[in-house]
mmCIF file of C-alpha atoms in Angstrom:
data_model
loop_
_atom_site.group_PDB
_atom_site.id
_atom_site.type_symbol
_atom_site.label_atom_id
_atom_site.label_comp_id
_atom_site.label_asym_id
_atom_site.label_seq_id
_atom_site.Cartn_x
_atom_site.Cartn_y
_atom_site.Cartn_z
ATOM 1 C CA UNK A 1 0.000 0.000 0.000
ATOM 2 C CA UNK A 2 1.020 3.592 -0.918
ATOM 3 C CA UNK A 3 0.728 6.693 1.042
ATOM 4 C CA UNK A 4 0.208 9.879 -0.579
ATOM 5 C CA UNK A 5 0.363 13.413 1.497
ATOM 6 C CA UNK A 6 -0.185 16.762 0.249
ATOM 7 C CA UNK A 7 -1.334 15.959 -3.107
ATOM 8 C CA UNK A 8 -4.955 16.099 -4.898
ATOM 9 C CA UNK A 9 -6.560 12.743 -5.724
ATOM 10 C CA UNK A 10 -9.660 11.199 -7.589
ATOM 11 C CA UNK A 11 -12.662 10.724 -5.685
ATOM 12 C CA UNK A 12 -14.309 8.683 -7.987
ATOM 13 C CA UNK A 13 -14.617 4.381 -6.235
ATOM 14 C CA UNK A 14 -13.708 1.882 -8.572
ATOM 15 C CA UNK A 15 -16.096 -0.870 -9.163
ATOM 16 C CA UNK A 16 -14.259 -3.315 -8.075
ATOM 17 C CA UNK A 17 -15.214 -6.859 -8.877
ATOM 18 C CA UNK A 18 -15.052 -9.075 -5.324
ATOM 19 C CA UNK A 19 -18.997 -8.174 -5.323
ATOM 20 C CA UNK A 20 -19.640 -8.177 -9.106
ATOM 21 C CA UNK A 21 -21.587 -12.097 -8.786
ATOM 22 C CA UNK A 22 -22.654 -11.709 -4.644
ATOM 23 C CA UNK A 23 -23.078 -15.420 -3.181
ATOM 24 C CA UNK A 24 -25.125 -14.118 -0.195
ATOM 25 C CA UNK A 25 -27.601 -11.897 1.219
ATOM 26 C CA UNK A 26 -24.714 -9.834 2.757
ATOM 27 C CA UNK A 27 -22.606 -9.593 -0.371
ATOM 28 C CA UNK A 28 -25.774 -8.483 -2.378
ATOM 29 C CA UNK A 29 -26.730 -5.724 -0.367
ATOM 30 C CA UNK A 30 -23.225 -4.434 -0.520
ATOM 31 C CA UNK A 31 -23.125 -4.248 -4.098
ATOM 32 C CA UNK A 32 -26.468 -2.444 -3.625
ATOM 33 C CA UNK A 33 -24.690 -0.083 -2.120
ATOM 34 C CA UNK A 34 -21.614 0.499 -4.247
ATOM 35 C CA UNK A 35 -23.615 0.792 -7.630
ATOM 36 C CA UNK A 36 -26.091 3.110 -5.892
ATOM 37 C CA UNK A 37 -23.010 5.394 -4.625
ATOM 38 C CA UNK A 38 -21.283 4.556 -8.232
ATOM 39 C CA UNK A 39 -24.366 5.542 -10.050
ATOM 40 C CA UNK A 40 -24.617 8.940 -7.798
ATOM 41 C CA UNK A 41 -20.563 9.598 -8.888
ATOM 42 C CA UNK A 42 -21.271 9.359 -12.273
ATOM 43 C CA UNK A 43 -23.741 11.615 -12.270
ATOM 44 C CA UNK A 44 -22.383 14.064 -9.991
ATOM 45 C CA UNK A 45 -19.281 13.874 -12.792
ATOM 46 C CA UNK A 46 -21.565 14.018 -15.430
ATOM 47 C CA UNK A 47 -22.538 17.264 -14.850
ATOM 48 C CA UNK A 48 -19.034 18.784 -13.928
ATOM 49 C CA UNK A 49 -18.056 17.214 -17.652
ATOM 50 C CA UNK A 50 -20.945 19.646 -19.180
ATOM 51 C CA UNK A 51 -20.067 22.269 -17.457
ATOM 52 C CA UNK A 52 -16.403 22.479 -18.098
ATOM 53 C CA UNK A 53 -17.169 21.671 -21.700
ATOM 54 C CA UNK A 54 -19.406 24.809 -21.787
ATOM 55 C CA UNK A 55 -16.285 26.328 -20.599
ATOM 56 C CA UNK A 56 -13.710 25.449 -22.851
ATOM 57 C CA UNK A 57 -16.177 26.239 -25.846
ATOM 58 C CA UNK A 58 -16.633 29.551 -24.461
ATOM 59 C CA UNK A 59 -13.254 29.995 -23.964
ATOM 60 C CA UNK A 60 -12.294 29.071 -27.663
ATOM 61 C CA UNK A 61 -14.795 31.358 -29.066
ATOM 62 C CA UNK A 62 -13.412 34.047 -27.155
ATOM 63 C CA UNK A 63 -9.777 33.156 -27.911
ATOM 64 C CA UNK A 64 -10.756 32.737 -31.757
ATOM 65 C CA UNK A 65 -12.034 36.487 -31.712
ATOM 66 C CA UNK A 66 -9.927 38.236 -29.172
ATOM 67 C CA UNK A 67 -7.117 36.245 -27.669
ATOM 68 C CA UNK A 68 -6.700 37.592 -23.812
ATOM 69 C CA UNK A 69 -5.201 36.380 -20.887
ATOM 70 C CA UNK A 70 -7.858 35.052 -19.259
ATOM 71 C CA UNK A 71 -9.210 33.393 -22.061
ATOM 72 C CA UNK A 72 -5.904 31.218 -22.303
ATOM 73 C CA UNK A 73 -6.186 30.501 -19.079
ATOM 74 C CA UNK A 74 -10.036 29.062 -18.716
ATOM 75 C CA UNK A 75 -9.303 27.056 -21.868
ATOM 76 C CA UNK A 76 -5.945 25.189 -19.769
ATOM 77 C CA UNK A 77 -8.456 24.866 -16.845
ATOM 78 C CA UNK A 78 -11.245 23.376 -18.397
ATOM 79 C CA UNK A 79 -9.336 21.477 -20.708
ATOM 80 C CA UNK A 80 -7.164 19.733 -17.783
ATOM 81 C CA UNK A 81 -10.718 19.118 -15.982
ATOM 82 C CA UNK A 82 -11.911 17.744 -18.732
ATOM 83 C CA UNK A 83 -9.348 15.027 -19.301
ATOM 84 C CA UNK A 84 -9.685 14.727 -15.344
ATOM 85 C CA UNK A 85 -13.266 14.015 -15.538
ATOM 86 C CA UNK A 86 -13.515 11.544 -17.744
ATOM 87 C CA UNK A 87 -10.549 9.466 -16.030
ATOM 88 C CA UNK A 88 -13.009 9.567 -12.827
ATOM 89 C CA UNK A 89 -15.566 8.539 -14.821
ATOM 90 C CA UNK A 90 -13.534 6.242 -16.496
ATOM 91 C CA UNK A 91 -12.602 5.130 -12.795
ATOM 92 C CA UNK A 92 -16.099 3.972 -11.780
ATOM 93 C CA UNK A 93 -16.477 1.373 -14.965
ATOM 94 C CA UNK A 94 -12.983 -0.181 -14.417
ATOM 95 C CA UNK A 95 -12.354 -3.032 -12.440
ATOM 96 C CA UNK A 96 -8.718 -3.955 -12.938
ATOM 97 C CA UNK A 97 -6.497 -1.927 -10.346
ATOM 98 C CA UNK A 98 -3.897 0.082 -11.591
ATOM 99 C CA UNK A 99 -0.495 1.315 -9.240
ATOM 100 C CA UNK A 100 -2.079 4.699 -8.517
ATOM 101 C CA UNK A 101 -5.491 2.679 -6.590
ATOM 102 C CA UNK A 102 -3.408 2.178 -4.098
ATOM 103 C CA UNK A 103 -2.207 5.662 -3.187
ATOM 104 C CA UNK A 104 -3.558 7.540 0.234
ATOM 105 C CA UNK A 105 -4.873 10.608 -0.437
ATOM 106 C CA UNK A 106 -5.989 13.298 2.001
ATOM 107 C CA UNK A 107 -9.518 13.066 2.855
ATOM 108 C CA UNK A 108 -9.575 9.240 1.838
ATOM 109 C CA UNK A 109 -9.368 6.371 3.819
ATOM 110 C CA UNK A 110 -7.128 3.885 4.905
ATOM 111 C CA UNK A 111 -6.614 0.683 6.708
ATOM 112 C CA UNK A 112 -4.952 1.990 10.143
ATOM 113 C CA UNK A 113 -3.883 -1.044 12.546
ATOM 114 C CA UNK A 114 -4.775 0.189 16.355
ATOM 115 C CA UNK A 115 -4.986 -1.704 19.800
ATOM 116 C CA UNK A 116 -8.738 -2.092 20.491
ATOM 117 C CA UNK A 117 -10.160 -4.017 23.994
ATOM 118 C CA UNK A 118 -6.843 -5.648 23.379
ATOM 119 C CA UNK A 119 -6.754 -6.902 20.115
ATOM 120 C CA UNK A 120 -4.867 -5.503 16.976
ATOM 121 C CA UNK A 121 -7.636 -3.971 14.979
ATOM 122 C CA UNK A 122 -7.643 -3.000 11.447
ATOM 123 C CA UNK A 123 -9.575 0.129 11.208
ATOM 124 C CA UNK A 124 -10.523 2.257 8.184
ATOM 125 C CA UNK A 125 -10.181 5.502 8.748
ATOM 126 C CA UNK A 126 -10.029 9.106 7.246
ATOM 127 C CA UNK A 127 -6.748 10.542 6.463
ATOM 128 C CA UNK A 128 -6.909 13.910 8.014
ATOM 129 C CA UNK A 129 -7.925 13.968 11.562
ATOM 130 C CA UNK A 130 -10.899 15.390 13.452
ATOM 131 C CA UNK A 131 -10.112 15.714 17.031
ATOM 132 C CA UNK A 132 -12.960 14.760 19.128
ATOM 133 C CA UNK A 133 -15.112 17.413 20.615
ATOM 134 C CA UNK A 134 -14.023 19.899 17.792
ATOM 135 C CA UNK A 135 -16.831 20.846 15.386
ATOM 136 C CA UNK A 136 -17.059 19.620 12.036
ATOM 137 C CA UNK A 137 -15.919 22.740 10.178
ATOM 138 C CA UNK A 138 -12.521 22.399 12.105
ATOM 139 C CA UNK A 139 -11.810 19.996 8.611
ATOM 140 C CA UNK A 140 -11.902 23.547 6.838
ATOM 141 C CA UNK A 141 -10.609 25.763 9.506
ATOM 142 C CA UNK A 142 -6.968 23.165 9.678
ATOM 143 C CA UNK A 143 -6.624 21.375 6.404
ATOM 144 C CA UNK A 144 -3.651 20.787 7.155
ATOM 145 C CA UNK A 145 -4.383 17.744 10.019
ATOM 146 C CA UNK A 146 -3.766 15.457 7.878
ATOM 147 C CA UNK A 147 0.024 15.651 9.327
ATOM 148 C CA UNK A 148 0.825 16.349 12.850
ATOM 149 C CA UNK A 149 4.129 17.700 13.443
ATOM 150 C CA UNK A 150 6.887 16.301 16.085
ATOM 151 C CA UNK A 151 6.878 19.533 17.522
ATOM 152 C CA UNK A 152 3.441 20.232 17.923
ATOM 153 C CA UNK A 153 2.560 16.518 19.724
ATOM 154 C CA UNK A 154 2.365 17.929 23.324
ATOM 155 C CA UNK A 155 0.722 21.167 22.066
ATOM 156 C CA UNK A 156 -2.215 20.885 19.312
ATOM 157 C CA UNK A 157 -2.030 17.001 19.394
ATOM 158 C CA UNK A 158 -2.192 16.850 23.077
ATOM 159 C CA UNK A 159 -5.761 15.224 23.485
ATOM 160 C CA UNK A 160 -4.751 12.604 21.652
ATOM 161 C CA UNK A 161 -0.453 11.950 22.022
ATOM 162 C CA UNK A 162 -0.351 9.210 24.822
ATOM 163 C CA UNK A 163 -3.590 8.123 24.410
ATOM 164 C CA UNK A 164 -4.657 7.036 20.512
ATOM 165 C CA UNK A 165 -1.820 5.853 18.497
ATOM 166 C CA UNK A 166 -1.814 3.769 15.160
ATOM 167 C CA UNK A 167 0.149 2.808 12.716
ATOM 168 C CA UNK A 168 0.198 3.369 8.836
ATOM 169 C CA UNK A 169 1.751 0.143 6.504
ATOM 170 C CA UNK A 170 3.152 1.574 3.440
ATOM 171 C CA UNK A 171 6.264 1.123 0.787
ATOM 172 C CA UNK A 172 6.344 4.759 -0.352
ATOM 173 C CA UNK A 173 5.120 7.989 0.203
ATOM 174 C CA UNK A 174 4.698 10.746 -1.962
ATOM 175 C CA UNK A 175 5.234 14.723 -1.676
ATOM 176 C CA UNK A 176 4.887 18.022 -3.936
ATOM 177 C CA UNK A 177 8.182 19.741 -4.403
ATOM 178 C CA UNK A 178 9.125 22.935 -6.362
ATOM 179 C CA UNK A 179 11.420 21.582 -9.560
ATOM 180 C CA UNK A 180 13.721 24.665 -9.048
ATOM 181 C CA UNK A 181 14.418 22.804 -5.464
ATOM 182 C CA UNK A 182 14.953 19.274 -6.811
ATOM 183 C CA UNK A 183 17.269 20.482 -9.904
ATOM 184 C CA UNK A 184 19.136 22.733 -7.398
ATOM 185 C CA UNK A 185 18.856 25.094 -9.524
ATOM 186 C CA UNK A 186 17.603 29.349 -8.981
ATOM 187 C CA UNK A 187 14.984 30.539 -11.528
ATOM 188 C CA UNK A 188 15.469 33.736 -12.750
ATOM 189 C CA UNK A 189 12.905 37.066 -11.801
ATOM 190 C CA UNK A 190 9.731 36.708 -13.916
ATOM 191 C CA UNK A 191 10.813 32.754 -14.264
ATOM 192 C CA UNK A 192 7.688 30.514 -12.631
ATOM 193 C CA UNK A 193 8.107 27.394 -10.748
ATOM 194 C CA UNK A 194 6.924 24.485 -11.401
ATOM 195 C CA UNK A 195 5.075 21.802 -9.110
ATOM 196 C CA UNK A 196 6.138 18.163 -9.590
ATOM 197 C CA UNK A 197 5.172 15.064 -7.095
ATOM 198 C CA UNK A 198 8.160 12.941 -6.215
ATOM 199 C CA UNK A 199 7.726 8.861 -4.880
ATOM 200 C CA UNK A 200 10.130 8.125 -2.137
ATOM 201 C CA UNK A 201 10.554 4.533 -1.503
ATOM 202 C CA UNK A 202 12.819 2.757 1.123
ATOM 203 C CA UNK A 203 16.522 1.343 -1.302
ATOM 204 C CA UNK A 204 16.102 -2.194 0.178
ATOM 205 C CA UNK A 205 12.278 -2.365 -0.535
ATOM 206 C CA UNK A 206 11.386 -2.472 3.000
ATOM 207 C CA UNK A 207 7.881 -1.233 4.497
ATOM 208 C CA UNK A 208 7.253 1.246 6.990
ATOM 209 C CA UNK A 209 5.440 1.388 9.891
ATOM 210 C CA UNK A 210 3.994 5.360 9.712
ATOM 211 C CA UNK A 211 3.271 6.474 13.466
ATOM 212 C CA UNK A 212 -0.094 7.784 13.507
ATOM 213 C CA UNK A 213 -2.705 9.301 16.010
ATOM 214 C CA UNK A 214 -6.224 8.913 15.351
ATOM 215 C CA UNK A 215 -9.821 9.923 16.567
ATOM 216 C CA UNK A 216 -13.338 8.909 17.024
ATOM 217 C CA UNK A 217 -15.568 12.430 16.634
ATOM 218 C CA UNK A 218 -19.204 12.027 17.373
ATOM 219 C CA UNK A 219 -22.282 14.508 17.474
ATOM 220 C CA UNK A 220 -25.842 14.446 17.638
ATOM 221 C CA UNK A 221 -27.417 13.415 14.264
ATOM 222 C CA UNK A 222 -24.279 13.050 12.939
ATOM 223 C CA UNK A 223 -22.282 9.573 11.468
ATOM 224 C CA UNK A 224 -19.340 8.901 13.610
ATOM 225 C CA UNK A 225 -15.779 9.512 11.760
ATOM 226 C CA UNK A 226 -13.160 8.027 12.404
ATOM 227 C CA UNK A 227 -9.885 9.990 10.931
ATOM 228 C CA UNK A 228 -6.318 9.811 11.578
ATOM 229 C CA UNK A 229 -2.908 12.155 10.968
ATOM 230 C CA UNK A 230 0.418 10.823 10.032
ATOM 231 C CA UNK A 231 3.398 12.276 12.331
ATOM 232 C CA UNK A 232 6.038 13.949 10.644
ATOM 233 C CA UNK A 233 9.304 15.104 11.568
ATOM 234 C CA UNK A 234 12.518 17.478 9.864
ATOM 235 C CA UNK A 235 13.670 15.216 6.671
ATOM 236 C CA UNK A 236 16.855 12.898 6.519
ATOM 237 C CA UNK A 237 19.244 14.599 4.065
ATOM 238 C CA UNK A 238 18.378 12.602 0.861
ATOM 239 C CA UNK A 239 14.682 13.970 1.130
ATOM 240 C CA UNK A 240 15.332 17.652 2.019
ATOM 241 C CA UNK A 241 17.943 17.798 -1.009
ATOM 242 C CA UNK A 242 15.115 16.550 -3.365
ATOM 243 C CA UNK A 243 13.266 19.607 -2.160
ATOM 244 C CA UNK A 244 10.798 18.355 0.367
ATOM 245 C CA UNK A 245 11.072 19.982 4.422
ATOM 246 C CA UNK A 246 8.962 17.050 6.016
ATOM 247 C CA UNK A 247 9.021 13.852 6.297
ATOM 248 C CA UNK A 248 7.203 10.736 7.667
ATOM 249 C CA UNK A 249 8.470 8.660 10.971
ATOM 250 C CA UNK A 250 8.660 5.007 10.285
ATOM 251 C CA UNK A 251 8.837 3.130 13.527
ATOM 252 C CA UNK A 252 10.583 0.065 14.422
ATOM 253 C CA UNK A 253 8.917 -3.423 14.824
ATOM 254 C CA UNK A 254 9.967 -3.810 18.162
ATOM 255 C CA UNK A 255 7.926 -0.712 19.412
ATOM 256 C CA UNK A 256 4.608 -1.602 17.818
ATOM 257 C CA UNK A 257 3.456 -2.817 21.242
ATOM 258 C CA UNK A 258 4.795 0.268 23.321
ATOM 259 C CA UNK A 259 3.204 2.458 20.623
ATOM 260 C CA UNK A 260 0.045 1.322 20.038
ATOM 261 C CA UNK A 261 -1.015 1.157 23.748
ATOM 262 C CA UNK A 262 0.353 4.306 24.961
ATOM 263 C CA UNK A 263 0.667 5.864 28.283
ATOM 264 C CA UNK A 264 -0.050 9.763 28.578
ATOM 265 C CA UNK A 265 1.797 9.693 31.910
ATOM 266 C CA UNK A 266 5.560 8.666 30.148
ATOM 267 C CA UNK A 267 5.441 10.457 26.865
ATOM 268 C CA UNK A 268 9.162 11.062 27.522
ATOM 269 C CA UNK A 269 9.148 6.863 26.594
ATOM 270 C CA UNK A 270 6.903 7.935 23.475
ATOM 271 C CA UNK A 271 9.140 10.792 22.240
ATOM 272 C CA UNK A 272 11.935 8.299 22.291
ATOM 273 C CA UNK A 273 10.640 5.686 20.399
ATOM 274 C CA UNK A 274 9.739 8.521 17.380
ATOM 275 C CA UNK A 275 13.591 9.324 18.218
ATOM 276 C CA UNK A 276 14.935 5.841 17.429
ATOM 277 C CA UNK A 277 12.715 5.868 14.762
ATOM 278 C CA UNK A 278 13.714 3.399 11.429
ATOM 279 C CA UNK A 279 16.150 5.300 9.043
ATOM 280 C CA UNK A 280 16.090 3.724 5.213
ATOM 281 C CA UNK A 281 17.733 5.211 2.598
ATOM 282 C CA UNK A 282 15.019 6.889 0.408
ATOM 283 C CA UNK A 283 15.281 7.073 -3.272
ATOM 284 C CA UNK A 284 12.769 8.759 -5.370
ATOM 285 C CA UNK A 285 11.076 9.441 -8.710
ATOM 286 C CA UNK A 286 8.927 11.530 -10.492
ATOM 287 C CA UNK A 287 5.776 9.843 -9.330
ATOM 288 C CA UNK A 288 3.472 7.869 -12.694
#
């Protein structure tokens, strides 16, 4: 499985086909259920497809009469959401995975192994973290809890460091860099930057163990969410010199006990197991 941070991602499910012939009650009903949510995608997409169509015509008609600015500019927009839309769309009818299915993206979920009334649990769970208690437009107000910094454990993560830890399984993550900061290289004045997404992944193909901390948020009349943030500390050298000033903090195997059933009253013990955290030597790429 592969982690992705930082970086925008379909939201169109994939019909996938473990339910496509259901051998029971159970497995009917879920299928139900994914080709009514399925159906609701496509039409949802549907519509953005018209609209950004209407765009790009509008744009062309203005470019072919008087070519502005801002005319160039809706027709890039609405011609990249184009393409994008129909890939979504394109999404929901396919049924054979492809590499990028199994990318994390913020907002998505993910299978997050916890410590539950003593057993390991498997949990999915949303990949940017609503602290209990908060309200629900604390999602817009931080968008950025998807991540919860080293530094900020004891401060903004305090209701839940020493008390809700998990743990992320993944063989690469993935961040947005500047291509001026990966070539090394200074852009002149007027020059723009551009964005590119690099895959790390461990040299010797090993997987990490991502320390987490997640939630359960409830409310009145309101689904229960369960949603989780990835800790991240300063970046080992081979990651900040591709450009990036983060980076995840793969644990060891022999602290997946001590971690997952923390104790809020020695988080000196927790801070040193993030300390003597694994260290692989990351390569990377410019992510398919």
């Amino acid at each position: 499985m592969r982690a992705v941070r930082k970086c925008k991602g379909t939201r169109a499910s994939l019909v996938t086909d473990a339910f496509a012939h259901p051998q029971s009650d159970e497995e009917a009903e879920i299928k139900q259920l994914v080709d009514r949510y399925n159906a609701n995608q496509a039409a949802v997409l549907e519509e953005e497809l018209f609209k950004q169509r209407a765009r790009l015509v509008a744009a062309e008609r203005t470019l072919h009469t008087k070519p502005t600015k801002a005319a160039t500019e809706n027709k890039r927009i609405a011609t990249d959401k184009v393409e994008a839309t129909l890939r979504r769309l394109d999404d929901i009818k396919r049924t054979e995975s492809e590499p990028r299915d199994s990318r994390i993206f913020p907002g998505h979920y993910a299978p997050v192994l916890i410590q539950e009334a003593g057993q390991l649990v498997v949990r999915p769970m949303r990949y940017q973290c609503r602290i209990a208690g908060k309200p629900a437009n604390y999602d817009f107000r931080f968008p950025g809890t998807y991540n919860a910094r080293l530094d900020s454990l004891a401060k903004f993560w305090a209701p839940l460091f020493g008390y809700s830890h998990g743990i992320m399984i993944v063989d690469s993550f993935y961040e947005n860099v500047a291509r001026s900061k990966m070539e090394g290289v200074v852009l002149a004045g007027a020059e723009e930057d551009e964005n590119v997404i690099l895959q790390f992944t461990p040299r010797d193909g090993s997987r990490m163990l991502v320390a987490c901390m997640w939630s359960k948020w409830t409310a009145p009349g309101e689904p229960d969410l369960h949603s989780f943030a990835a800790i991240t500390d300063e970046p080992p050298p081979e990651v900040a010199a591709a450009g990036h000033d983060r980076c995840i903090v793969p644990i060891k195997e022999k602290y997946i006990d001590a971690w997952l059933n923390p104790d809020p009253k020695y988080l000196d013990a927790l801070y040193a197991i993030l300390a003597d955290k694994e260290r692989p030597s990351y390569e990377h790429k410019l992510a398919a």
